PDB file of C-alpha atoms in Angstrom:
ATOM      1  CA  MET A   1      85.423 133.363  65.735  1.00 47.00           C
ATOM      2  CA  ARG A   2      88.641 132.263  64.086  1.00 48.00           C
ATOM      3  CA  ASN A   3      90.549 132.987  67.284  1.00 52.00           C
ATOM      4  CA  SER A   4      88.144 130.795  69.255  1.00 52.00           C
ATOM      5  CA  ILE A   5      88.567 127.947  66.779  1.00 49.00           C
ATOM      6  CA  SER A   6      92.366 128.292  66.901  1.00 53.00           C
ATOM      7  CA  VAL A   7      92.421 128.217  70.689  1.00 46.00           C
ATOM      8  CA  THR A   8      90.144 125.173  70.692  1.00 50.00           C
ATOM      9  CA  LEU A   9      92.390 123.348  68.217  1.00 49.00           C
ATOM     10  CA  ILE A  10      95.485 124.175  70.259  1.00 54.00           C
ATOM     11  CA  LEU A  11      93.889 122.917  73.472  1.00 51.00           C
ATOM     12  CA  LEU A  12      92.705 119.763  71.706  1.00 53.00           C
ATOM     13  CA  SER A  13      96.210 119.142  70.360  1.00 56.00           C
ATOM     14  CA  LEU A  14      97.725 119.594  73.812  1.00 56.00           C
ATOM     15  CA  CYS A  15      95.225 117.173  75.316  1.00 51.00           C
ATOM     16  CA  LEU A  16      95.990 114.582  72.646  1.00 51.00           C
ATOM     17  CA  LEU A  17      99.726 115.013  73.147  1.00 50.00           C
ATOM     18  CA  SER A  18      99.442 114.688  76.912  1.00 52.00           C
ATOM     19  CA  GLY A  19      97.287 111.602  76.455  1.00 53.00           C
ATOM     20  CA  CYS A  20      99.887 110.007  74.224  1.00 50.00           C
ATOM     21  CA  ALA A  21     102.620 110.836  76.722  1.00 47.00           C
ATOM     22  CA  THR A  22     100.592 109.265  79.518  1.00 49.00           C
ATOM     23  CA  ARG A  23     100.009 106.094  77.532  1.00 59.00           C
ATOM     24  CA  ASN A  24     103.746 105.749  76.869  1.00 71.00           C
ATOM     25  CA  VAL A  25     104.591 105.609  80.597  1.00 70.00           C
ATOM     26  CA  PRO A  26     104.820 101.931  81.618  1.00 77.00           C
ATOM     27  CA  PRO A  27     102.953 100.788  84.720  1.00 88.00           C
ATOM     28  CA  ALA A  28     105.070 100.298  87.821  1.00 88.00           C
ATOM     29  CA  ASP A  29     106.171  96.789  88.783  1.00 95.00           C
ATOM     30  CA  ILE A  30     105.175  96.067  92.379  1.00 97.00           C
ATOM     31  CA  TYR A  31     107.333  93.875  94.637  1.00 98.00           C
ATOM     32  CA  THR A  32     106.952  92.676  98.211  1.00 97.00           C
ATOM     33  CA  ILE A  33     108.917  90.803 100.862  1.00 95.00           C
ATOM     34  CA  SER A  34     108.018  87.116 100.845  1.00 87.00           C
ATOM     35  CA  PRO A  35     110.126  85.196 103.370  1.00 71.00           C
ATOM     36  CA  GLU A  36     111.358  81.741 102.515  1.00 71.00           C
ATOM     37  CA  ARG A  37     109.618  79.196 104.723  1.00 65.00           C
ATOM     38  CA  ALA A  38     112.162  76.930 106.372  1.00 59.00           C
ATOM     39  CA  GLU A  39     111.181  73.312 106.873  1.00 60.00           C
ATOM     40  CA  ASN A  40     111.501  72.769 110.612  1.00 57.00           C
ATOM     41  CA  SER A  41     110.782  69.300 111.929  1.00 49.00           C
ATOM     42  CA  GLN A  42     111.480  70.359 115.521  1.00 61.00           C
ATOM     43  CA  HIS A  43     108.622  71.731 117.581  1.00 57.00           C
ATOM     44  CA  PRO A  44     110.046  73.462 120.677  1.00 62.00           C
ATOM     45  CA  GLU A  45     108.040  73.789 123.824  1.00 69.00           C
ATOM     46  CA  PRO A  46     106.109  77.078 123.774  1.00 71.00           C
ATOM     47  CA  GLY A  47     107.696  79.770 125.894  1.00 82.00           C
ATOM     48  CA  GLN A  48     106.028  81.494 128.820  1.00 89.00           C
ATOM     49  CA  LEU A  49     106.979  85.050 127.927  1.00 93.00           C
ATOM     50  CA  ILE A  50     105.022  87.631 125.938  1.00 95.00           C
ATOM     51  CA  ILE A  51     107.096  89.907 123.711  1.00 96.00           C
ATOM     52  CA  LYS A  52     105.909  93.201 122.251  1.00 97.00           C
ATOM     53  CA  LEU A  53     107.407  94.638 119.055  1.00 97.00           C
ATOM     54  CA  ALA A  54     107.884  98.398 118.936  1.00 97.00           C
ATOM     55  CA  PRO A  55     107.553 100.126 115.537  1.00 97.00           C
ATOM     56  CA  MET A  56     110.812  99.889 113.621  1.00 98.00           C
ATOM     57  CA  ARG A  57     112.682 103.188 113.346  1.00 98.00           C
ATOM     58  CA  THR A  58     114.391 104.289 110.151  1.00 98.00           C
ATOM     59  CA  THR A  59     115.283 107.292 108.008  1.00 96.00           C
ATOM     60  CA  ARG A  60     112.950 108.917 105.486  1.00 95.00           C
ATOM     61  CA  ALA A  61     114.640 107.002 102.653  1.00 95.00           C
ATOM     62  CA  PHE A  62     113.177 103.681 103.809  1.00 96.00           C
ATOM     63  CA  SER A  63     109.803 105.093 104.819  1.00 97.00           C
ATOM     64  CA  GLY A  64     108.548 105.321 101.224  1.00 97.00           C
ATOM     65  CA  THR A  65     107.869 102.635  98.627  1.00 98.00           C
ATOM     66  CA  GLU A  66     110.852 103.359  96.366  1.00 98.00           C
ATOM     67  CA  ILE A  67     113.266 100.523  95.597  1.00 98.00           C
ATOM     68  CA  LEU A  68     116.615 102.143  96.295  1.00 98.00           C
ATOM     69  CA  TYR A  69     120.025 101.488  94.804  1.00 98.00           C
ATOM     70  CA  SER A  70     123.449 102.951  95.452  1.00 96.00           C
ATOM     71  CA  ASP A  71     126.055 103.180  92.703  1.00 90.00           C
ATOM     72  CA  ALA A  72     128.346 105.688  94.397  1.00 80.00           C
ATOM     73  CA  GLU A  73     129.452 106.461  97.924  1.00 78.00           C
ATOM     74  CA  HIS A  74     126.833 108.411  99.906  1.00 79.00           C
ATOM     75  CA  ALA A  75     124.382 108.354  96.947  1.00 88.00           C
ATOM     76  CA  LEU A  76     120.916 106.780  96.853  1.00 93.00           C
ATOM     77  CA  ASN A  77     118.678 106.571  93.792  1.00 96.00           C
ATOM     78  CA  SER A  78     115.439 104.735  93.035  1.00 97.00           C
ATOM     79  CA  TYR A  79     114.297 102.525  90.171  1.00 97.00           C
ATOM     80  CA  ALA A  80     111.890 104.594  88.069  1.00 94.00           C
ATOM     81  CA  TYR A  81     109.140 102.072  87.307  1.00 95.00           C
ATOM     82  CA  SER A  82     109.371  99.704  90.276  1.00 98.00           C
ATOM     83  CA  ARG A  83     107.957  99.987  93.775  1.00 98.00           C
ATOM     84  CA  TRP A  84     107.589  98.022  96.997  1.00 98.00           C
ATOM     85  CA  SER A  85     104.002  97.147  97.889  1.00 98.00           C
ATOM     86  CA  ASP A  86     104.505  99.089 101.132  1.00 98.00           C
ATOM     87  CA  ALA A  87     107.327 100.939 102.856  1.00 98.00           C
ATOM     88  CA  PRO A  88     110.241  98.548 103.611  1.00 97.00           C
ATOM     89  CA  VAL A  89     110.125  99.505 107.291  1.00 97.00           C
ATOM     90  CA  ARG A  90     106.535  98.199 107.514  1.00 96.00           C
ATOM     91  CA  LEU A  91     107.112  95.105 105.359  1.00 97.00           C
ATOM     92  CA  LEU A  92     110.089  94.128 107.505  1.00 98.00           C
ATOM     93  CA  GLN A  93     108.105  94.664 110.695  1.00 96.00           C
ATOM     94  CA  VAL A  94     105.600  92.053 109.482  1.00 95.00           C
ATOM     95  CA  LEU A  95     108.409  89.686 108.471  1.00 97.00           C
ATOM     96  CA  PHE A  96     110.134  89.903 111.862  1.00 96.00           C
ATOM     97  CA  GLN A  97     106.892  89.420 113.775  1.00 95.00           C
ATOM     98  CA  LEU A  98     106.011  86.370 111.670  1.00 95.00           C
ATOM     99  CA  ALA A  99     109.485  84.895 112.227  1.00 95.00           C
ATOM    100  CA  LEU A 100     109.104  85.209 116.004  1.00 94.00           C
ATOM    101  CA  GLU A 101     105.609  83.716 115.957  1.00 93.00           C
ATOM    102  CA  GLU A 102     106.758  80.732 113.890  1.00 92.00           C
ATOM    103  CA  SER A 103     109.682  80.085 116.240  1.00 91.00           C
ATOM    104  CA  GLY A 104     107.201  78.972 118.900  1.00 91.00           C
ATOM    105  CA  ARG A 105     109.461  80.324 121.642  1.00 90.00           C
ATOM    106  CA  PHE A 106     107.005  82.862 123.011  1.00 93.00           C
ATOM    107  CA  ALA A 107     103.574  82.611 124.543  1.00 94.00           C
ATOM    108  CA  ALA A 108     102.565  85.504 122.291  1.00 94.00           C
ATOM    109  CA  VAL A 109     104.147  88.029 119.942  1.00 96.00           C
ATOM    110  CA  ILE A 110     102.140  91.241 120.011  1.00 96.00           C
ATOM    111  CA  PRO A 111     102.370  94.515 118.064  1.00 93.00           C
ATOM    112  CA  ALA A 112     103.032  97.883 119.650  1.00 90.00           C
ATOM    113  CA  THR A 113      99.363  98.852 119.306  1.00 92.00           C
ATOM    114  CA  SER A 114      98.233  95.969 121.526  1.00 93.00           C
ATOM    115  CA  ALA A 115      96.743  96.919 124.906  1.00 92.00           C
ATOM    116  CA  SER A 116      98.154  93.728 126.425  1.00 92.00           C
ATOM    117  CA  GLU A 117     101.013  93.791 128.905  1.00 92.00           C
ATOM    118  CA  ALA A 118     104.269  92.067 127.967  1.00 95.00           C
ATOM    119  CA  HIS A 119     107.380  90.718 129.645  1.00 95.00           C
ATOM    120  CA  LEU A 120     109.771  91.889 126.947  1.00 96.00           C
ATOM    121  CA  LEU A 121     109.927  94.741 124.438  1.00 96.00           C
ATOM    122  CA  LEU A 122     111.858  94.532 121.175  1.00 97.00           C
ATOM    123  CA  GLU A 123     112.930  97.806 119.600  1.00 98.00           C
ATOM    124  CA  SER A 124     114.719  98.019 116.254  1.00 98.00           C
ATOM    125  CA  THR A 125     116.344 100.461 113.850  1.00 98.00           C
ATOM    126  CA  LEU A 126     116.720  99.908 110.097  1.00 99.00           C
ATOM    127  CA  TYR A 127     119.915 101.460 108.723  1.00 98.00           C
ATOM    128  CA  ASP A 128     120.026 100.055 105.199  1.00 98.00           C
ATOM    129  CA  PHE A 129     117.767  98.149 102.818  1.00 98.00           C
ATOM    130  CA  SER A 130     119.038  98.808  99.322  1.00 98.00           C
ATOM    131  CA  HIS A 131     120.719  97.478  96.193  1.00 98.00           C
ATOM    132  CA  HIS A 132     124.466  98.174  96.226  1.00 97.00           C
ATOM    133  CA  ILE A 133     126.098  98.390  92.788  1.00 96.00           C
ATOM    134  CA  HIS A 134     129.857  97.911  93.005  1.00 94.00           C
ATOM    135  CA  ALA A 135     132.659  99.357  90.884  1.00 91.00           C
ATOM    136  CA  ASP A 136     133.527  95.937  89.418  1.00 93.00           C
ATOM    137  CA  GLY A 137     130.033  95.574  87.923  1.00 91.00           C
ATOM    138  CA  THR A 138     128.660  93.181  90.538  1.00 96.00           C
ATOM    139  CA  SER A 139     125.850  94.103  92.893  1.00 98.00           C
ATOM    140  CA  SER A 140     124.181  92.896  96.070  1.00 98.00           C
ATOM    141  CA  GLY A 141     121.127  93.396  98.237  1.00 98.00           C
ATOM    142  CA  VAL A 142     122.057  94.698 101.684  1.00 98.00           C
ATOM    143  CA  ILE A 143     120.051  94.926 104.884  1.00 99.00           C
ATOM    144  CA  ARG A 144     121.445  96.327 108.114  1.00 99.00           C
ATOM    145  CA  ALA A 145     119.414  96.580 111.309  1.00 99.00           C
ATOM    146  CA  ARG A 146     119.949  96.736 115.063  1.00 99.00           C
ATOM    147  CA  PHE A 147     117.677  95.174 117.675  1.00 98.00           C
ATOM    148  CA  TYR A 148     117.277  96.050 121.353  1.00 98.00           C
ATOM    149  CA  LEU A 149     115.799  93.558 123.821  1.00 97.00           C
ATOM    150  CA  ILE A 150     114.271  95.450 126.747  1.00 96.00           C
ATOM    151  CA  ASP A 151     112.812  94.363 130.065  1.00 95.00           C
ATOM    152  CA  TYR A 152     109.286  95.732 129.819  1.00 92.00           C
ATOM    153  CA  ALA A 153     108.792  96.141 133.579  1.00 92.00           C
ATOM    154  CA  ASN A 154     111.861  98.171 134.497  1.00 93.00           C
ATOM    155  CA  LYS A 155     112.655  99.593 131.011  1.00 93.00           C
ATOM    156  CA  THR A 156     116.272  98.410 130.993  1.00 96.00           C
ATOM    157  CA  VAL A 157     118.171  97.074 127.986  1.00 96.00           C
ATOM    158  CA  ILE A 158     118.922  93.371 128.350  1.00 95.00           C
ATOM    159  CA  ALA A 159     120.858  92.938 125.116  1.00 96.00           C
ATOM    160  CA  THR A 160     121.458  94.589 121.762  1.00 97.00           C
ATOM    161  CA  LYS A 161     122.883  93.333 118.488  1.00 98.00           C
ATOM    162  CA  GLU A 162     123.328  94.537 114.914  1.00 99.00           C
ATOM    163  CA  PHE A 163     122.652  92.233 111.967  1.00 99.00           C
ATOM    164  CA  ILE A 164     123.917  92.674 108.420  1.00 99.00           C
ATOM    165  CA  SER A 165     123.176  90.415 105.467  1.00 99.00           C
ATOM    166  CA  THR A 166     124.641  90.885 101.978  1.00 99.00           C
ATOM    167  CA  VAL A 167     123.285  88.704  99.165  1.00 99.00           C
ATOM    168  CA  PRO A 168     124.638  88.827  95.574  1.00 98.00           C
ATOM    169  CA  ALA A 169     122.143  90.038  92.966  1.00 98.00           C
ATOM    170  CA  ALA A 170     121.954  88.399  89.546  1.00 97.00           C
ATOM    171  CA  SER A 171     121.657  91.677  87.611  1.00 96.00           C
ATOM    172  CA  LYS A 172     121.604  95.414  88.102  1.00 96.00           C
ATOM    173  CA  ASN A 173     117.839  95.883  87.957  1.00 97.00           C
ATOM    174  CA  ALA A 174     114.855  96.103  90.294  1.00 98.00           C
ATOM    175  CA  GLN A 175     113.807  92.472  89.883  1.00 98.00           C
ATOM    176  CA  SER A 176     117.228  91.142  90.878  1.00 98.00           C
ATOM    177  CA  ALA A 177     117.493  93.748  93.630  1.00 98.00           C
ATOM    178  CA  THR A 178     114.229  92.701  95.269  1.00 98.00           C
ATOM    179  CA  ALA A 179     115.109  89.006  94.990  1.00 98.00           C
ATOM    180  CA  ALA A 180     118.442  89.598  96.742  1.00 98.00           C
ATOM    181  CA  LEU A 181     116.845  91.844  99.373  1.00 98.00           C
ATOM    182  CA  ASN A 182     114.212  89.189 100.081  1.00 98.00           C
ATOM    183  CA  ARG A 183     116.915  86.616 100.781  1.00 98.00           C
ATOM    184  CA  ALA A 184     118.897  89.098 102.871  1.00 98.00           C
ATOM    185  CA  ALA A 185     115.817  89.955 104.944  1.00 98.00           C
ATOM    186  CA  THR A 186     115.095  86.262 105.497  1.00 97.00           C
ATOM    187  CA  ASN A 187     118.685  85.767 106.692  1.00 97.00           C
ATOM    188  CA  VAL A 188     118.364  88.558 109.247  1.00 98.00           C
ATOM    189  CA  ALA A 189     114.974  87.269 110.422  1.00 97.00           C
ATOM    190  CA  ARG A 190     116.473  83.814 111.006  1.00 96.00           C
ATOM    191  CA  ASP A 191     119.561  85.139 112.772  1.00 97.00           C
ATOM    192  CA  TYR A 192     117.738  87.569 115.030  1.00 96.00           C
ATOM    193  CA  VAL A 193     115.256  84.900 116.117  1.00 95.00           C
ATOM    194  CA  ALA A 194     118.181  82.603 116.960  1.00 94.00           C
ATOM    195  CA  TRP A 195     119.820  85.410 118.949  1.00 95.00           C
ATOM    196  CA  LEU A 196     116.634  86.102 120.906  1.00 93.00           C
ATOM    197  CA  THR A 197     115.725  82.507 121.639  1.00 85.00           C
ATOM    198  CA  GLU A 198     119.246  81.631 122.787  1.00 83.00           C
ATOM    199  CA  HIS A 199     119.267  84.413 125.371  1.00 73.00           C
ATOM    200  CA  ASP A 200     119.217  83.309 129.015  1.00 56.00           C
ATOM    201  CA  ARG A 201     116.164  85.450 129.792  1.00 62.00           C
ATOM    202  CA  ILE A 202     114.094  83.591 127.185  1.00 62.00           C
ATOM    203  CA  ARG A 203     115.217  79.977 127.362  1.00 54.00           C
TER     204      ARG A 203
END
């Protein structure tokens, strides 16, 4: 009987201790990519072409919700109690589609899952989307991606270009990292739309 009581007390103590440990873990801060809306007084004539966006390719590191930082060469770590609302590769896909739609240069911007035919296909690869902490104590949000404009009918590459944006971060923490990465992503979205809409096949 005494052994049963002792075992019960031990189990109860372990449960209480685990409960206390759970309560001491802070909830994760959730961040997302919210592009800055540019005030554009010009309303270009709508284009005649339909462009389809292929799913963005990336490595496993940017396929999860971790907010990544690098404080040494070839090293990636994540902030313990902070997360993206979705994988960066999916958040950026939405951002880039929205940027193209708002440009007004295409008759339609459709996702890869659409059954509709298109004139153009845009493929992309995400190489970096992380907080870089430098040896001098400063840090920056960095995004690096390459885009491929493809003729949908004959499957040939029309043009390709890599975009990199580096934005200084105010501090070495997740909040400053996500703020800098938001601005960097907005920069790339603006620049890649300008690159696409200035191409001879689209104008």
